[in-house]
mmCIF file of C-alpha atoms and ligand atoms in Angstrom:
data_model
loop_
_atom_site.group_PDB
_atom_site.id
_atom_site.type_symbol
_atom_site.label_atom_id
_atom_site.label_comp_id
_atom_site.label_asym_id
_atom_site.label_seq_id
_atom_site.Cartn_x
_atom_site.Cartn_y
_atom_site.Cartn_z
ATOM 1 C CA MET A 1 204.085 0.357 148.120
ATOM 2 C CA ASP A 2 204.282 3.927 146.900
ATOM 3 C CA PHE A 3 206.102 4.545 143.666
ATOM 4 C CA PHE A 4 209.279 5.909 145.271
ATOM 5 C CA GLU A 5 209.554 2.798 147.403
ATOM 6 C CA LEU A 6 208.957 0.603 144.350
ATOM 7 C CA ALA A 7 211.719 2.396 142.446
ATOM 8 C CA LYS A 8 214.097 1.799 145.341
ATOM 9 C CA THR A 9 213.266 -1.841 145.850
ATOM 10 C CA ARG A 10 212.826 -3.127 142.293
ATOM 11 C CA GLU A 11 215.947 -4.924 141.228
ATOM 12 C CA SER A 12 216.890 -7.485 138.627
ATOM 13 C CA CYS A 13 216.404 -10.958 140.043
ATOM 14 C CA ARG A 14 218.768 -13.751 139.061
ATOM 15 C CA SER A 15 217.753 -16.269 141.673
ATOM 16 C CA PHE A 16 214.220 -17.602 141.385
ATOM 17 C CA SER A 17 212.342 -19.994 143.648
ATOM 18 C CA ASP A 18 210.480 -23.029 142.296
ATOM 19 C CA LYS A 19 207.126 -21.345 142.799
ATOM 20 C CA MET A 20 205.103 -21.027 139.604
ATOM 21 C CA VAL A 21 203.673 -17.671 138.577
ATOM 22 C CA GLU A 22 199.908 -17.491 138.338
ATOM 23 C CA PRO A 23 199.059 -16.608 134.692
ATOM 24 C CA GLU A 24 196.569 -13.995 135.967
ATOM 25 C CA LEU A 25 199.457 -12.082 137.525
ATOM 26 C CA LEU A 26 201.264 -11.988 134.200
ATOM 27 C CA THR A 27 198.053 -10.646 132.665
ATOM 28 C CA LYS A 28 197.936 -7.927 135.318
ATOM 29 C CA CYS A 29 201.492 -6.905 134.528
ATOM 30 C CA VAL A 30 200.782 -6.688 130.810
ATOM 31 C CA GLU A 31 197.650 -4.663 131.550
ATOM 32 C CA THR A 32 199.910 -1.932 132.966
ATOM 33 C CA ALA A 33 202.038 -2.078 129.807
ATOM 34 C CA ARG A 34 198.847 -1.601 127.818
ATOM 35 C CA LEU A 35 198.298 1.662 129.697
ATOM 36 C CA ALA A 36 201.843 2.920 129.153
ATOM 37 C CA PRO A 37 202.425 6.106 127.181
ATOM 38 C CA SER A 38 203.802 5.862 123.641
ATOM 39 C CA ALA A 39 204.656 8.355 120.929
ATOM 40 C CA CYS A 40 201.402 9.474 119.250
ATOM 41 C CA ASN A 41 199.774 6.676 121.231
ATOM 42 C CA GLY A 42 201.223 4.289 118.659
ATOM 43 C CA GLN A 43 201.375 1.310 121.071
ATOM 44 C CA PRO A 44 203.938 -0.551 118.962
ATOM 45 C CA TRP A 45 203.989 -3.786 120.895
ATOM 46 C CA HIS A 46 202.705 -7.292 121.409
ATOM 47 C CA PHE A 47 203.390 -9.328 124.523
ATOM 48 C CA PHE A 48 203.624 -13.089 124.884
ATOM 49 C CA ALA A 49 203.055 -14.040 128.524
ATOM 50 C CA VAL A 50 204.417 -17.567 128.777
ATOM 51 C CA SER A 51 203.925 -19.892 131.716
ATOM 52 C CA ASN A 52 203.385 -23.121 129.740
ATOM 53 C CA GLU A 53 206.054 -25.546 130.964
ATOM 54 C CA ASP A 54 207.215 -26.771 127.539
ATOM 55 C CA LYS A 55 207.412 -23.287 126.103
ATOM 56 C CA VAL A 56 209.203 -21.960 129.181
ATOM 57 C CA LYS A 57 211.814 -24.722 128.756
ATOM 58 C CA GLN A 58 212.316 -23.719 125.123
ATOM 59 C CA ILE A 59 212.605 -20.033 125.989
ATOM 60 C CA ARG A 60 215.239 -20.836 128.601
ATOM 61 C CA THR A 61 217.434 -22.313 125.902
ATOM 62 C CA CYS A 62 217.040 -19.127 123.841
ATOM 63 C CA VAL A 63 218.019 -16.712 126.627
ATOM 64 C CA HIS A 64 220.753 -18.871 128.162
ATOM 65 C CA THR A 65 223.378 -18.973 125.444
ATOM 66 C CA ALA A 66 227.162 -18.633 125.333
ATOM 67 C CA GLY A 67 227.223 -19.031 129.096
ATOM 68 C CA ILE A 68 225.161 -15.873 129.597
ATOM 69 C CA ASN A 69 221.949 -15.778 131.646
ATOM 70 C CA ALA A 70 222.550 -19.201 133.223
ATOM 71 C CA PHE A 71 220.121 -18.236 135.995
ATOM 72 C CA ALA A 72 217.335 -18.440 133.410
ATOM 73 C CA GLU A 73 217.292 -22.228 133.904
ATOM 74 C CA LYS A 74 215.131 -21.596 136.978
ATOM 75 C CA VAL A 75 212.922 -18.841 135.598
ATOM 76 C CA PRO A 76 209.286 -20.027 135.786
ATOM 77 C CA SER A 77 207.745 -17.607 133.286
ATOM 78 C CA PHE A 78 208.661 -15.077 130.641
ATOM 79 C CA ILE A 79 207.121 -12.101 128.916
ATOM 80 C CA VAL A 80 208.428 -11.781 125.373
ATOM 81 C CA VAL A 81 208.073 -8.337 123.842
ATOM 82 C CA VAL A 82 207.606 -8.029 120.097
ATOM 83 C CA GLU A 83 207.800 -4.769 118.225
ATOM 84 C CA GLU A 84 204.725 -3.988 116.158
ATOM 85 C CA LYS A 85 204.312 -1.311 113.534
ATOM 86 C CA THR A 86 203.472 2.031 115.097
ATOM 87 C CA ASN A 87 201.014 4.512 113.618
ATOM 88 C CA ILE A 88 201.682 6.938 110.796
ATOM 89 C CA SER A 89 201.987 10.001 113.089
ATOM 90 C CA SER A 90 204.647 8.346 115.209
ATOM 91 C CA ARG A 91 206.529 7.157 112.129
ATOM 92 C CA LEU A 92 206.453 10.617 110.599
ATOM 93 C CA GLY A 93 207.559 12.258 113.863
ATOM 94 C CA ALA A 94 210.363 9.743 114.221
ATOM 95 C CA ARG A 95 211.619 10.511 110.740
ATOM 96 C CA ILE A 96 211.405 14.300 111.129
ATOM 97 C CA ASN A 97 213.069 14.257 114.556
ATOM 98 C CA ASP A 98 215.446 11.381 113.801
ATOM 99 C CA ASN A 99 214.439 9.552 116.976
ATOM 100 C CA ASP A 100 213.487 5.889 117.388
ATOM 101 C CA TYR A 101 210.304 6.296 119.404
ATOM 102 C CA THR A 102 209.266 2.686 118.942
ATOM 103 C CA GLN A 103 212.059 1.288 121.041
ATOM 104 C CA LEU A 104 211.582 4.055 123.604
ATOM 105 C CA ASP A 105 207.884 3.139 123.794
ATOM 106 C CA ILE A 106 208.740 -0.512 124.328
ATOM 107 C CA GLY A 107 211.210 0.387 127.073
ATOM 108 C CA ILE A 108 208.573 2.379 128.929
ATOM 109 C CA ALA A 109 206.046 -0.452 128.613
ATOM 110 C CA CYS A 110 208.629 -2.897 129.981
ATOM 111 C CA ALA A 111 209.295 -0.604 132.935
ATOM 112 C CA HIS A 112 205.560 -0.681 133.683
ATOM 113 C CA ILE A 113 205.668 -4.475 133.637
ATOM 114 C CA CYS A 114 208.629 -4.620 136.020
ATOM 115 C CA PHE A 115 207.078 -2.191 138.498
ATOM 116 C CA ALA A 116 203.711 -3.942 138.326
ATOM 117 C CA ALA A 117 205.435 -7.249 139.010
ATOM 118 C CA SER A 118 207.229 -5.758 142.032
ATOM 119 C CA GLU A 119 203.944 -4.425 143.349
ATOM 120 C CA LEU A 120 202.496 -7.953 143.042
ATOM 121 C CA GLY A 121 205.393 -9.475 144.994
ATOM 122 C CA LEU A 122 207.049 -10.866 141.868
ATOM 123 C CA SER A 123 210.587 -10.296 140.679
ATOM 124 C CA THR A 124 211.836 -9.659 137.166
ATOM 125 C CA CYS A 125 214.938 -9.453 135.068
ATOM 126 C CA ILE A 126 214.843 -7.712 131.707
ATOM 127 C CA LEU A 127 216.857 -9.749 129.206
ATOM 128 C CA GLY A 128 218.382 -8.235 126.120
ATOM 129 C CA TRP A 129 220.553 -11.299 125.484
ATOM 130 C CA PHE A 130 218.697 -14.004 123.553
ATOM 131 C CA THR A 131 218.620 -15.798 120.232
ATOM 132 C CA GLU A 132 215.809 -14.115 118.395
ATOM 133 C CA LYS A 133 215.493 -16.872 115.789
ATOM 134 C CA GLY A 134 214.880 -19.552 118.412
ATOM 135 C CA LEU A 135 212.302 -17.434 120.204
ATOM 136 C CA LYS A 136 210.449 -16.764 116.969
ATOM 137 C CA GLU A 137 210.315 -20.479 116.193
ATOM 138 C CA CYS A 138 209.151 -21.277 119.707
ATOM 139 C CA LEU A 139 206.344 -18.713 119.686
ATOM 140 C CA ASP A 140 205.464 -18.838 115.997
ATOM 141 C CA ILE A 141 206.437 -15.231 115.474
ATOM 142 C CA PRO A 142 206.953 -14.259 111.819
ATOM 143 C CA LYS A 143 210.572 -13.814 110.714
ATOM 144 C CA SER A 144 209.825 -10.235 109.660
ATOM 145 C CA LYS A 145 209.069 -9.144 113.249
ATOM 146 C CA ARG A 146 211.609 -8.022 115.830
ATOM 147 C CA ILE A 147 211.692 -9.308 119.388
ATOM 148 C CA ARG A 148 213.057 -6.447 121.451
ATOM 149 C CA LEU A 149 213.150 -7.766 124.997
ATOM 150 C CA VAL A 150 212.353 -10.732 127.148
ATOM 151 C CA ILE A 151 211.356 -10.283 130.783
ATOM 152 C CA ALA A 152 211.983 -13.121 133.226
ATOM 153 C CA VAL A 153 209.244 -13.193 135.863
ATOM 154 C CA GLY A 154 209.077 -15.250 139.021
ATOM 155 C CA TYR A 155 209.328 -15.302 142.789
ATOM 156 C CA SER A 156 212.732 -14.376 144.128
ATOM 157 C CA ASP A 157 214.541 -16.593 146.565
ATOM 158 C CA ALA A 158 217.312 -14.034 146.947
ATOM 159 C CA LYS A 159 218.033 -12.400 150.248
ATOM 160 C CA PRO A 160 217.700 -8.692 151.040
ATOM 161 C CA ILE A 161 217.681 -6.009 148.402
ATOM 162 C CA ARG A 162 221.131 -5.189 146.982
ATOM 163 C CA GLU A 163 222.604 -1.763 147.300
ATOM 164 C CA LYS A 164 222.022 0.148 144.071
ATOM 165 C CA LYS A 165 225.156 1.011 142.126
ATOM 166 C CA ARG A 166 224.274 4.211 140.371
ATOM 167 C CA GLN A 167 225.893 7.440 139.287
ATOM 168 C CA PRO A 168 225.460 10.238 141.812
ATOM 169 C CA LEU A 169 222.467 12.482 141.177
ATOM 170 C CA ALA A 170 224.744 15.508 140.824
ATOM 171 C CA GLU A 171 226.389 13.835 137.824
ATOM 172 C CA ILE A 172 223.245 13.038 135.937
ATOM 173 C CA LEU A 173 221.048 16.004 136.852
ATOM 174 C CA THR A 174 221.391 19.543 135.651
ATOM 175 C CA GLN A 175 218.759 21.470 137.511
ATOM 176 C CA ILE A 176 217.821 24.827 136.092
ATOM 177 C CA LYS A 177 215.731 26.690 138.629
HETATM 178 C C1 FMN B 201 217.667 -3.433 127.947
HETATM 179 C C2 FMN B 201 218.170 -4.270 129.092
HETATM 180 C C3 FMN B 201 218.749 -5.500 128.831
HETATM 181 C C4 FMN B 201 219.210 -6.295 129.893
HETATM 182 N N1 FMN B 201 219.701 -7.548 129.631
HETATM 183 C C5 FMN B 201 220.080 -8.342 130.659
HETATM 184 C C6 FMN B 201 220.478 -9.688 130.412
HETATM 185 O O1 FMN B 201 220.462 -10.194 129.294
HETATM 186 N N2 FMN B 201 220.857 -10.422 131.496
HETATM 187 C C7 FMN B 201 220.855 -9.932 132.768
HETATM 188 O O2 FMN B 201 221.208 -10.660 133.694
HETATM 189 N N3 FMN B 201 220.441 -8.655 133.024
HETATM 190 C C8 FMN B 201 220.055 -7.857 132.013
HETATM 191 N N4 FMN B 201 219.587 -6.601 132.269
HETATM 192 C C9 FMN B 201 219.512 -6.110 133.662
HETATM 193 C C10 FMN B 201 220.572 -5.047 133.981
HETATM 194 O O3 FMN B 201 221.828 -5.669 134.092
HETATM 195 C C11 FMN B 201 220.176 -4.342 135.286
HETATM 196 O O4 FMN B 201 218.950 -3.672 135.117
HETATM 197 C C12 FMN B 201 221.213 -3.311 135.760
HETATM 198 O O5 FMN B 201 222.444 -3.929 136.049
HETATM 199 C C13 FMN B 201 220.750 -2.568 137.014
HETATM 200 O O6 FMN B 201 220.473 -3.467 138.063
HETATM 201 P P1 FMN B 201 219.041 -3.580 138.743
HETATM 202 O O7 FMN B 201 218.022 -3.863 137.654
HETATM 203 O O8 FMN B 201 219.163 -4.735 139.712
HETATM 204 O O9 FMN B 201 218.732 -2.296 139.440
HETATM 205 C C14 FMN B 201 219.120 -5.806 131.239
HETATM 206 C C15 FMN B 201 218.517 -4.573 131.480
HETATM 207 C C16 FMN B 201 218.021 -3.817 130.430
HETATM 208 C C17 FMN B 201 217.315 -2.514 130.746
#
């Protein structure tokens, strides 16, 4: 698929089939996150690619809370994204420009993962709703770290692609020719 097609067809999946995800495919997705751009090349991230059945079960309970993300009960694998310390240049730039590059960097890396997954025939849903404490216990992540996102990864059993609900281009684009 070319990139424009990928951008059109990638969508958040909330209906996964029972098919397991090959761990090598998760590795491939994270490889594209590794190549993502980041402020001052700070690469402030660590990824846990989880397909182990017991761990997946535990992660489900951390992302499905308060009745939110119930679909996660069928998610076969997750990528958990932990923020790592960026480099001194990025930290300095962030302070001078008052801009949180670290979270921007992580967002870009996660986009790479989602597009890579689409290209591999997988579906994803980025999850910002989770109990961080439970995830840290499950994955032995130190309390001092921050988990920024979780990405559900699996094979979709949903029907055709939904229509995208987006603001019109004219509203979000100011083109200065
Ligand atoms: C930072 C972030 C957090 C999100 N958290 C959740 C979530 O916890 N549960 C969920 O079902 N979708 C979540 N989503 C998916 C969005 O709802 C979805 O991307 C948006 O509605 C656009 O739909 P699409 O991805 O199908 O194009 C999240 C997306 C982002 C980028």
